PDB file of C-alpha atoms in Angstrom:
ATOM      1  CA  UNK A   1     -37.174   2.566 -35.090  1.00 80.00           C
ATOM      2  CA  UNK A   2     -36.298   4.127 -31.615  1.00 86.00           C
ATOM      3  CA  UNK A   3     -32.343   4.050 -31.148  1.00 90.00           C
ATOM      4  CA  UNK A   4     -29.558   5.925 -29.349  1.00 94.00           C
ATOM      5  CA  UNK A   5     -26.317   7.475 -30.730  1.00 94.00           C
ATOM      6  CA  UNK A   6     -23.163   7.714 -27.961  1.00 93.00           C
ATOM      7  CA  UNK A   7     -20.010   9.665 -28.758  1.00 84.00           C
ATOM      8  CA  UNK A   8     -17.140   7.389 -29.331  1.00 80.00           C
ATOM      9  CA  UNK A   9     -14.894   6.111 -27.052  1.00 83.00           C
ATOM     10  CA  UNK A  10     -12.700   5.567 -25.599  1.00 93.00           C
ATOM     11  CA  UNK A  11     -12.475   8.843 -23.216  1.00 95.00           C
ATOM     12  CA  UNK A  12      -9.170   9.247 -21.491  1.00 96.00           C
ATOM     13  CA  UNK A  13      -9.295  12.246 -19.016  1.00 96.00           C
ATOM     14  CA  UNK A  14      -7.183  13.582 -15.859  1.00 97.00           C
ATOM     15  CA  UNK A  15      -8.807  13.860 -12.734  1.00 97.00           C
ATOM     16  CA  UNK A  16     -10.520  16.617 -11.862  1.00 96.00           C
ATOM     17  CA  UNK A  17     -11.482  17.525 -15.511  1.00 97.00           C
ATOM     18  CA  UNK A  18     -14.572  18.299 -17.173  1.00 97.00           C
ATOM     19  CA  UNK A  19     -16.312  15.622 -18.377  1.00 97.00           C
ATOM     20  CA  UNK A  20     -18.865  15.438 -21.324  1.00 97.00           C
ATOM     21  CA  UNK A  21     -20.045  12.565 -22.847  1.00 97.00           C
ATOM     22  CA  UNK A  22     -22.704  13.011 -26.010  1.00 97.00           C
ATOM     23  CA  UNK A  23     -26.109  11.223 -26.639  1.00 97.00           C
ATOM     24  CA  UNK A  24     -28.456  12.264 -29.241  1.00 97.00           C
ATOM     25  CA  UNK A  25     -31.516  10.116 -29.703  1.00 96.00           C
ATOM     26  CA  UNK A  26     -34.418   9.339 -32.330  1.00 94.00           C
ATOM     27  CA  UNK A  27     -38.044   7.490 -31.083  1.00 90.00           C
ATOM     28  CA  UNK A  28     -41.440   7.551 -32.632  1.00 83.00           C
ATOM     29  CA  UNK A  29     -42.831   7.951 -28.883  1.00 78.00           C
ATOM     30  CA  UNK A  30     -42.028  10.278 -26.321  1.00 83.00           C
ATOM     31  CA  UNK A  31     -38.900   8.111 -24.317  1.00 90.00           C
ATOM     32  CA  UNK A  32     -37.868   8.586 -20.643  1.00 90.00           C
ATOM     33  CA  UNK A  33     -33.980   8.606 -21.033  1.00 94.00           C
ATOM     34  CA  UNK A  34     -31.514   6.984 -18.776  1.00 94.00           C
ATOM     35  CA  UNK A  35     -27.638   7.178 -18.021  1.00 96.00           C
ATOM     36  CA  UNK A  36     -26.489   3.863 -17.284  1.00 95.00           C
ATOM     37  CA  UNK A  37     -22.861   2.996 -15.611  1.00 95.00           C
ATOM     38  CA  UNK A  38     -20.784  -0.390 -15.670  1.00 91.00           C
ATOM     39  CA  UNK A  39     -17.844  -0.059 -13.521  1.00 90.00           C
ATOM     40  CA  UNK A  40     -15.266  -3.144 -14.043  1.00 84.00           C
ATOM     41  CA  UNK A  41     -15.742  -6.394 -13.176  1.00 75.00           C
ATOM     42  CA  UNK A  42     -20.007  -5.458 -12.461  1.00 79.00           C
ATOM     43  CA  UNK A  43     -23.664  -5.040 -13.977  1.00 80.00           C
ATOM     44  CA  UNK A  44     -25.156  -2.046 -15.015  1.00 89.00           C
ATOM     45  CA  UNK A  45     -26.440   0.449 -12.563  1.00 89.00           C
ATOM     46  CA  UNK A  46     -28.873   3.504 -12.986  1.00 91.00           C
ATOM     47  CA  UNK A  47     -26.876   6.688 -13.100  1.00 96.00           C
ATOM     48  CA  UNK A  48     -29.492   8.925 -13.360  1.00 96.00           C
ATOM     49  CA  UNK A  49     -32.939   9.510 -15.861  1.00 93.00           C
ATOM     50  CA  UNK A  50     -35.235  11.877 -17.113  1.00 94.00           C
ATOM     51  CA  UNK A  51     -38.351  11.423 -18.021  1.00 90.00           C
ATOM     52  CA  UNK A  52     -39.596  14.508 -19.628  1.00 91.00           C
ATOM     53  CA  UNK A  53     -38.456  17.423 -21.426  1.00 94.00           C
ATOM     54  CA  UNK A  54     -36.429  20.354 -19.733  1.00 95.00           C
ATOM     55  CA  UNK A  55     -36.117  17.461 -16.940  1.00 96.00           C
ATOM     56  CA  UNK A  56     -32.344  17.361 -15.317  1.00 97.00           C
ATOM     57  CA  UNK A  57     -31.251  14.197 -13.839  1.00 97.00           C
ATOM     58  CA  UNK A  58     -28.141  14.061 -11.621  1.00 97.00           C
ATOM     59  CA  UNK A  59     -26.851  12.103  -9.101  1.00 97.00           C
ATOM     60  CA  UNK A  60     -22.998  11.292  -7.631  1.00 95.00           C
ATOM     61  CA  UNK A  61     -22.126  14.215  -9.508  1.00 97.00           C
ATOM     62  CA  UNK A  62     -23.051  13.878 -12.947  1.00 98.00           C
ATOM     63  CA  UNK A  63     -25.843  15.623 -14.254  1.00 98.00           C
ATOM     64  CA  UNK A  64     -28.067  15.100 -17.516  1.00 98.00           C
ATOM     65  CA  UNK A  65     -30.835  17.545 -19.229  1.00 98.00           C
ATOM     66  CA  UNK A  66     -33.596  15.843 -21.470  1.00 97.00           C
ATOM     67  CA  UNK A  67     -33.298  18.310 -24.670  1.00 97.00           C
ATOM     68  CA  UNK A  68     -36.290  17.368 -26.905  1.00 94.00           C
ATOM     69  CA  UNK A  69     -35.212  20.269 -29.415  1.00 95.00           C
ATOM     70  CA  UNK A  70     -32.241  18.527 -30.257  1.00 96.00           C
ATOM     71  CA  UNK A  71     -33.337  15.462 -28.641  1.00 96.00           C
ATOM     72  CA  UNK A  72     -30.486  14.733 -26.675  1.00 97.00           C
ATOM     73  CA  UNK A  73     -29.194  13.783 -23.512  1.00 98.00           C
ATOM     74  CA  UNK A  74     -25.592  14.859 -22.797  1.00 98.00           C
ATOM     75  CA  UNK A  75     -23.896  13.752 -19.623  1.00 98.00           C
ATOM     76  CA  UNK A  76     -21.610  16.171 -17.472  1.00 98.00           C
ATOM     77  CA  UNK A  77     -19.613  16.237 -14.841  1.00 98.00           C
ATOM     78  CA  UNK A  78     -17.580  19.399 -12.849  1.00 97.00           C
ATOM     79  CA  UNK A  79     -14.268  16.981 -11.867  1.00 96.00           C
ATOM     80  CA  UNK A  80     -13.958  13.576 -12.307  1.00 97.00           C
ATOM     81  CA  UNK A  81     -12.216  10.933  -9.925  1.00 97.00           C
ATOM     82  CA  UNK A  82     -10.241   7.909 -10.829  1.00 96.00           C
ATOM     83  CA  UNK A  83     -13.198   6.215  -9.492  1.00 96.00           C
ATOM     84  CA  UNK A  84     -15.287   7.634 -12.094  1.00 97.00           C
ATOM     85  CA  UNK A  85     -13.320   5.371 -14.936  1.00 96.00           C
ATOM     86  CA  UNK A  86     -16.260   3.222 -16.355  1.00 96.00           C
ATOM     87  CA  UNK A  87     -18.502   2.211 -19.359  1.00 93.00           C
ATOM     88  CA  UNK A  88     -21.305   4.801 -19.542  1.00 96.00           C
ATOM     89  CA  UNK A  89     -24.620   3.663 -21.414  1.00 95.00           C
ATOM     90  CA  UNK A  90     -26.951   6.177 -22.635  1.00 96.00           C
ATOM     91  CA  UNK A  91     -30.349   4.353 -22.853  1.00 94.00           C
ATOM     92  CA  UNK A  92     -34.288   5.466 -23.331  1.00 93.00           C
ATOM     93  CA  UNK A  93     -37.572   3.604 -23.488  1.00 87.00           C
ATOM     94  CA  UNK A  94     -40.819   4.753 -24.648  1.00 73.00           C
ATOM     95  CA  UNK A  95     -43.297   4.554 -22.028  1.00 60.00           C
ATOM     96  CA  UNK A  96     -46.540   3.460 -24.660  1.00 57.00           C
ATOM     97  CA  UNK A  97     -46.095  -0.273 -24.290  1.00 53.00           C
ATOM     98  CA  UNK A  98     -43.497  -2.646 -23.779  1.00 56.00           C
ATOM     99  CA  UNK A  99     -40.481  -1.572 -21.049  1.00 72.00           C
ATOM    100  CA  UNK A 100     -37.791  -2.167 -23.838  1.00 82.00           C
ATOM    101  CA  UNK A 101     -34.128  -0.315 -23.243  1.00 88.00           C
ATOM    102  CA  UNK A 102     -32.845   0.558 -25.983  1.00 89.00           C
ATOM    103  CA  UNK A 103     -28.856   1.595 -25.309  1.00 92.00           C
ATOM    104  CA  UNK A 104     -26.102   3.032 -27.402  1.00 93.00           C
ATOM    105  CA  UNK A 105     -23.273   1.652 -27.901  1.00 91.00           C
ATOM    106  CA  UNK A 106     -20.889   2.902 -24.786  1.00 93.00           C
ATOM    107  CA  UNK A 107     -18.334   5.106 -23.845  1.00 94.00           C
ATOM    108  CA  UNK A 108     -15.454   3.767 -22.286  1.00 93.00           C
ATOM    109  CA  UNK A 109     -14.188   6.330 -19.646  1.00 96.00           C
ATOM    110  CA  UNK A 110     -11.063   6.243 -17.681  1.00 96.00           C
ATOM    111  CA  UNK A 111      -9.355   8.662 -15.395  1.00 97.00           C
ATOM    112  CA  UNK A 112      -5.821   8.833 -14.597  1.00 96.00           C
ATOM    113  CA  UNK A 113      -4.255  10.117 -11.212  1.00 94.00           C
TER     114      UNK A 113
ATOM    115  CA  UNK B   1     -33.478  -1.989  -2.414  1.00 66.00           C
ATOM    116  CA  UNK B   2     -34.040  -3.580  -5.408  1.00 81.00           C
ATOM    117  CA  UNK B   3     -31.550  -6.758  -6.112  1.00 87.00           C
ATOM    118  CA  UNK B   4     -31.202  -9.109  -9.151  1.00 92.00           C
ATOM    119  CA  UNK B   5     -29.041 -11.848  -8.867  1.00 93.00           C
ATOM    120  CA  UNK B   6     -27.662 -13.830 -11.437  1.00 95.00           C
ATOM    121  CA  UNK B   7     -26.132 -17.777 -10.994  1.00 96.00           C
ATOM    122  CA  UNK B   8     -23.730 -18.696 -12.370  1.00 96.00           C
ATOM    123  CA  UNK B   9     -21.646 -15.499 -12.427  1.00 95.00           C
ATOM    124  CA  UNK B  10     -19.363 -17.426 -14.794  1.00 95.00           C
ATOM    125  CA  UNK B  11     -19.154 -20.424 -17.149  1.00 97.00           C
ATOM    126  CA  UNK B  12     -17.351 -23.068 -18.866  1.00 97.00           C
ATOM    127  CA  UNK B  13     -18.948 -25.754 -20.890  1.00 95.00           C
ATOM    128  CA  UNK B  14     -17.872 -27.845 -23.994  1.00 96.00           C
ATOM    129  CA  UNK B  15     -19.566 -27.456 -27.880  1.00 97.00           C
ATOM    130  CA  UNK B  16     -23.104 -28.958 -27.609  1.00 96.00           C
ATOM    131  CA  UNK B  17     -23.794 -29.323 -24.062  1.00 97.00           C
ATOM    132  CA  UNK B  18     -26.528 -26.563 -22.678  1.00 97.00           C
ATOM    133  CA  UNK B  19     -25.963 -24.390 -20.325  1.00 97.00           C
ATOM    134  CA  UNK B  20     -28.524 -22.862 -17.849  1.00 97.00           C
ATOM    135  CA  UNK B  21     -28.406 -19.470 -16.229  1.00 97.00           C
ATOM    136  CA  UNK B  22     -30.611 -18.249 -13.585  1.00 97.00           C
ATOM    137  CA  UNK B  23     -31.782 -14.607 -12.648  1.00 96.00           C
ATOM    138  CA  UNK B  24     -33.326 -13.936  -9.928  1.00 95.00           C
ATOM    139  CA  UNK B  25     -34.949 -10.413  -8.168  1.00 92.00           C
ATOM    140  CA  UNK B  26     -34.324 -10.813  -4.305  1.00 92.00           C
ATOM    141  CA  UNK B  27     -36.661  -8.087  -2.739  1.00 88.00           C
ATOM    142  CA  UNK B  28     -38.944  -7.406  -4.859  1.00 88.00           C
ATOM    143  CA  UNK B  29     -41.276  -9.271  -7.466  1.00 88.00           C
ATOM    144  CA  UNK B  30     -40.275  -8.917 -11.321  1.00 87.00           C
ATOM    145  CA  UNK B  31     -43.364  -9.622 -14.343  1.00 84.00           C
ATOM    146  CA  UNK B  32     -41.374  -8.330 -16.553  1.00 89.00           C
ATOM    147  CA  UNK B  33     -37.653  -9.748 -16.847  1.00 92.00           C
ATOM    148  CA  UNK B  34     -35.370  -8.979 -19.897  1.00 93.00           C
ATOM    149  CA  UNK B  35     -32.381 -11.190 -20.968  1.00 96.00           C
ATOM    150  CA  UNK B  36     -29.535  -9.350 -22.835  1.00 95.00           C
ATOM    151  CA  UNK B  37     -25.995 -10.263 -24.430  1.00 95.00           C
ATOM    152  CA  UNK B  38     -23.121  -7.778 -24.580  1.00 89.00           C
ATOM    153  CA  UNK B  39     -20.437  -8.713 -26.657  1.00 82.00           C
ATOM    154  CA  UNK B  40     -16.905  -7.539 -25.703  1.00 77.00           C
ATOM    155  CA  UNK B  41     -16.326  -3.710 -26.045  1.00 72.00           C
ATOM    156  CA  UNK B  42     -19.887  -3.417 -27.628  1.00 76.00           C
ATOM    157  CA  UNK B  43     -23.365  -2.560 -25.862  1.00 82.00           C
ATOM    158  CA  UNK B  44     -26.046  -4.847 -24.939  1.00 88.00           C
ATOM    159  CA  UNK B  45     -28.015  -6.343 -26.988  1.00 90.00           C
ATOM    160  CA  UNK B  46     -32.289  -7.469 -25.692  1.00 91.00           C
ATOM    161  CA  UNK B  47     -32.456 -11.166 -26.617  1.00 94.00           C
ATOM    162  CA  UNK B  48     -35.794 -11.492 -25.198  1.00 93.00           C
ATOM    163  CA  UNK B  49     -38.693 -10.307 -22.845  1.00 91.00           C
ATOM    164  CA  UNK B  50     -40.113 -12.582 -20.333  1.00 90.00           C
ATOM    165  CA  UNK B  51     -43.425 -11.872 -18.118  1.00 86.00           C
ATOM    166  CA  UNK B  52     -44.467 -14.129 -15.667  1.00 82.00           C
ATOM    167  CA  UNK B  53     -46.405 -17.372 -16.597  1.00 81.00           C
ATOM    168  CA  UNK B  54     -46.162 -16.600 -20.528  1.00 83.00           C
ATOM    169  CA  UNK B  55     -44.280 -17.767 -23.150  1.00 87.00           C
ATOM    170  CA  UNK B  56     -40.743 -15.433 -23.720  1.00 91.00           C
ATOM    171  CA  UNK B  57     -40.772 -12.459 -26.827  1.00 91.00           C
ATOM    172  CA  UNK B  58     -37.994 -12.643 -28.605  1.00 94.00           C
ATOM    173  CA  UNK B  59     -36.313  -9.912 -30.383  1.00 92.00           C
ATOM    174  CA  UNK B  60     -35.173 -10.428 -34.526  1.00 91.00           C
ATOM    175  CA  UNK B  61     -32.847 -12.660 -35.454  1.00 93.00           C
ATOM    176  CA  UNK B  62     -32.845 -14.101 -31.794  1.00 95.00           C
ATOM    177  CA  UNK B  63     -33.513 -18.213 -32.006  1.00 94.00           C
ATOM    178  CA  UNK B  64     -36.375 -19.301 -29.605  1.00 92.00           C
ATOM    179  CA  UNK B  65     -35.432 -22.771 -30.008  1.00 94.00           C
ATOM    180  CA  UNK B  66     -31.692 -22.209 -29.093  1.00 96.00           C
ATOM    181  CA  UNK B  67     -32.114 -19.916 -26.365  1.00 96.00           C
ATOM    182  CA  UNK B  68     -35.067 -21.659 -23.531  1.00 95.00           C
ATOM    183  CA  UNK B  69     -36.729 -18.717 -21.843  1.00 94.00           C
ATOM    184  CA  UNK B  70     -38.373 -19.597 -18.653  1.00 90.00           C
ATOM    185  CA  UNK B  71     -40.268 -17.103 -16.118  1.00 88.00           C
ATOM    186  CA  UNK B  72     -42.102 -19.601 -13.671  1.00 82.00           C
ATOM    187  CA  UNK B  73     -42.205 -16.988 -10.955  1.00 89.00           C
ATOM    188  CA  UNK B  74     -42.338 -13.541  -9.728  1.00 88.00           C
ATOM    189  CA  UNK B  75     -38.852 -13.904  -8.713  1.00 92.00           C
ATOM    190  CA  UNK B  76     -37.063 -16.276 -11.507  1.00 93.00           C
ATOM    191  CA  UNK B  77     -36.567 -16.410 -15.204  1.00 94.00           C
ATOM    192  CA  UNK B  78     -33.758 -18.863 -16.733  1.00 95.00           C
ATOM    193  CA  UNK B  79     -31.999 -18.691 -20.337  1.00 97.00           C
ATOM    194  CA  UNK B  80     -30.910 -21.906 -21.175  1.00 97.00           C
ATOM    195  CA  UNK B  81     -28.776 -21.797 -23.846  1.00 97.00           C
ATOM    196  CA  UNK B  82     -28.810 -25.784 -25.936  1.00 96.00           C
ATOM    197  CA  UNK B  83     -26.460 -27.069 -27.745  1.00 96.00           C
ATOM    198  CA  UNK B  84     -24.033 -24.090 -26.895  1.00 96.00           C
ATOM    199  CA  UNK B  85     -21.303 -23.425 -29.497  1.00 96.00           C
ATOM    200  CA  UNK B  86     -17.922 -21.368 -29.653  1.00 95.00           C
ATOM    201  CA  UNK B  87     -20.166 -18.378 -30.744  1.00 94.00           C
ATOM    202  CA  UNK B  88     -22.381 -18.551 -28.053  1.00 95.00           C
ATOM    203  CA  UNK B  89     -19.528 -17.158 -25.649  1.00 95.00           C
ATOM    204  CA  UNK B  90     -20.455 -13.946 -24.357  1.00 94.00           C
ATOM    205  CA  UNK B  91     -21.837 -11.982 -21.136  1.00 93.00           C
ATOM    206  CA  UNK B  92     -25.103 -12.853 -20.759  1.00 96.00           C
ATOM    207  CA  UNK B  93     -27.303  -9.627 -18.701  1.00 95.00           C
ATOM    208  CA  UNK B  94     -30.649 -10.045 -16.981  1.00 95.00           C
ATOM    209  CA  UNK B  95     -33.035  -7.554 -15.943  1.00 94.00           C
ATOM    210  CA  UNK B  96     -35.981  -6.828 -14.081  1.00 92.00           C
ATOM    211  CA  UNK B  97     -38.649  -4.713 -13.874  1.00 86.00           C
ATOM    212  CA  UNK B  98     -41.255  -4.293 -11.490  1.00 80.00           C
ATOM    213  CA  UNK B  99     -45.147  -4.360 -12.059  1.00 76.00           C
ATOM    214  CA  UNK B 100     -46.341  -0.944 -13.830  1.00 73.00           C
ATOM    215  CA  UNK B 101     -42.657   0.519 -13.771  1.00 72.00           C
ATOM    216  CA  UNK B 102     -40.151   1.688 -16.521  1.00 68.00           C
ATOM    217  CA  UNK B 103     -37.103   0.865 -14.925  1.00 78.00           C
ATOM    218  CA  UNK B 104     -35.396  -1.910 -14.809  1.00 85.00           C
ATOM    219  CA  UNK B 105     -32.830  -3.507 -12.608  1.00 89.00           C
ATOM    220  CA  UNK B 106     -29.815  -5.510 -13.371  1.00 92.00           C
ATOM    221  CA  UNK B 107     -27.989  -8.528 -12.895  1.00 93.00           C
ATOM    222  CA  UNK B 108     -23.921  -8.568 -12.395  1.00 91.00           C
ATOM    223  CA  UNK B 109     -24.445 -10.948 -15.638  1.00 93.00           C
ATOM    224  CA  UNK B 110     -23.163 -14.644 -16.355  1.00 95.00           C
ATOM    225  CA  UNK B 111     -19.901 -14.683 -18.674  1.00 94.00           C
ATOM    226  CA  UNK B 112     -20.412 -17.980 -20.727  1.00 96.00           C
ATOM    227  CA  UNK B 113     -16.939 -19.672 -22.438  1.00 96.00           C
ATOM    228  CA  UNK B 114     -17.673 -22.238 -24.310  1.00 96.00           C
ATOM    229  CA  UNK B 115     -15.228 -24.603 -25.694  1.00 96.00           C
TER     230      UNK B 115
END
């Protein structure tokens, strides 16, 4: 079955560092992939998504590239902020059929001053 | 653009009463709307997919009976949850998607304590 592997957390990191957080994926189909955030306190949002290979998503800063070699899907970011300090989902659905996410299992991310 | 609400954001009820939480999309209309549960410190979980005038899929291991999908409209689904128990406390996640698209939208969720 389709599923999604996250690095563990948590990620403890001072601000303005580099930030990488790992996703590697299996599916039977060909999956649009998806960086989700939860900030405290709030649902998730849409970070950013790809939908085909070599595709890069990115917004706020983060940016994501849709490897289908080594089908991944690795977030990065140049500096992070304190404001940055989240739960980050990595997430894909196949497009054939049903809408279903399918998300890994989170990486808790916090900044400090 | 693109709003899901969910009511109540939080709740308290005692073993074996049901509870009933509502999700709704505000601007836009939603066949599709997914209900999830995230356990503390763990990712979410799909309980179910709902579409709009049929009856709720649910996923395995997920009991129809004990967890009342309802989709009457383009812009509500409910998950009533009967004869709640102690492990029925969680954060309970909507979502919703709109006609012919992959992504979904979320709720804040509904954080469910039951006593």
């Amino acid at each position: 079955g389709d599923s999604v592997t996250q690095m563990e957390g948590p990620v403890t990191l001072s601000e303005e560092a580099f930030l990488t957080i790992n996703c590697t994926y299996t599916a039977t189909g060909y999956p649009s992939l998806f960086w989700y955030v939860q900030y405290p306190g709030e649902g998730l949002q849409l970070l950013l998504k790809a939908t085909k290979a070599d595709d890069k998503g990115s917004n706020k800063g983060f940016e994501a590239t849709y490897r289908k070699e080594t089908t991944s899907f690795h977030l990065e970011k140049g500096s992070v902020q304190v404001s940055d300090s989240a739960v980050y989902f990595c997430a894909l659905t196949v497009i054939q059929g049903a809408q279903k996410l399918v998300f890994g299992q989170g990486t808790r991310l916090t900044i400090n001053p | 653009g693109a709003v899901v609400s969910q009511h109540p954001s939080w709740v308290i009820c005692k073993s074996g009463t049901s509870v009933k939480i509502e999700c709704r999309s505000l601007d836009f209309q939603a066949t599709t709307m997914f209900w999830y549960r995230q356990f503390p410190k763990q990712s979410l979980m799909l309980m179910a997919t709902s579409n709009e005038g049929s009856k709720a899929t649910y996923e395995q291991g997920v009991e129809k009976d004990k967890f009342l999908i309802n989709h009457a409209s383009l812009t509500l689904s409910t998950l009533t949850v009967t004869s709640a128990h102690p492990e029925d406390s969680s954060f309970y996640i909507c979502s919703a998607a709109q006609p012919r698209s992959y992504e979904q939208y979320f709720g804040p969720g509904t954080r469910l304590t039951v006593t």
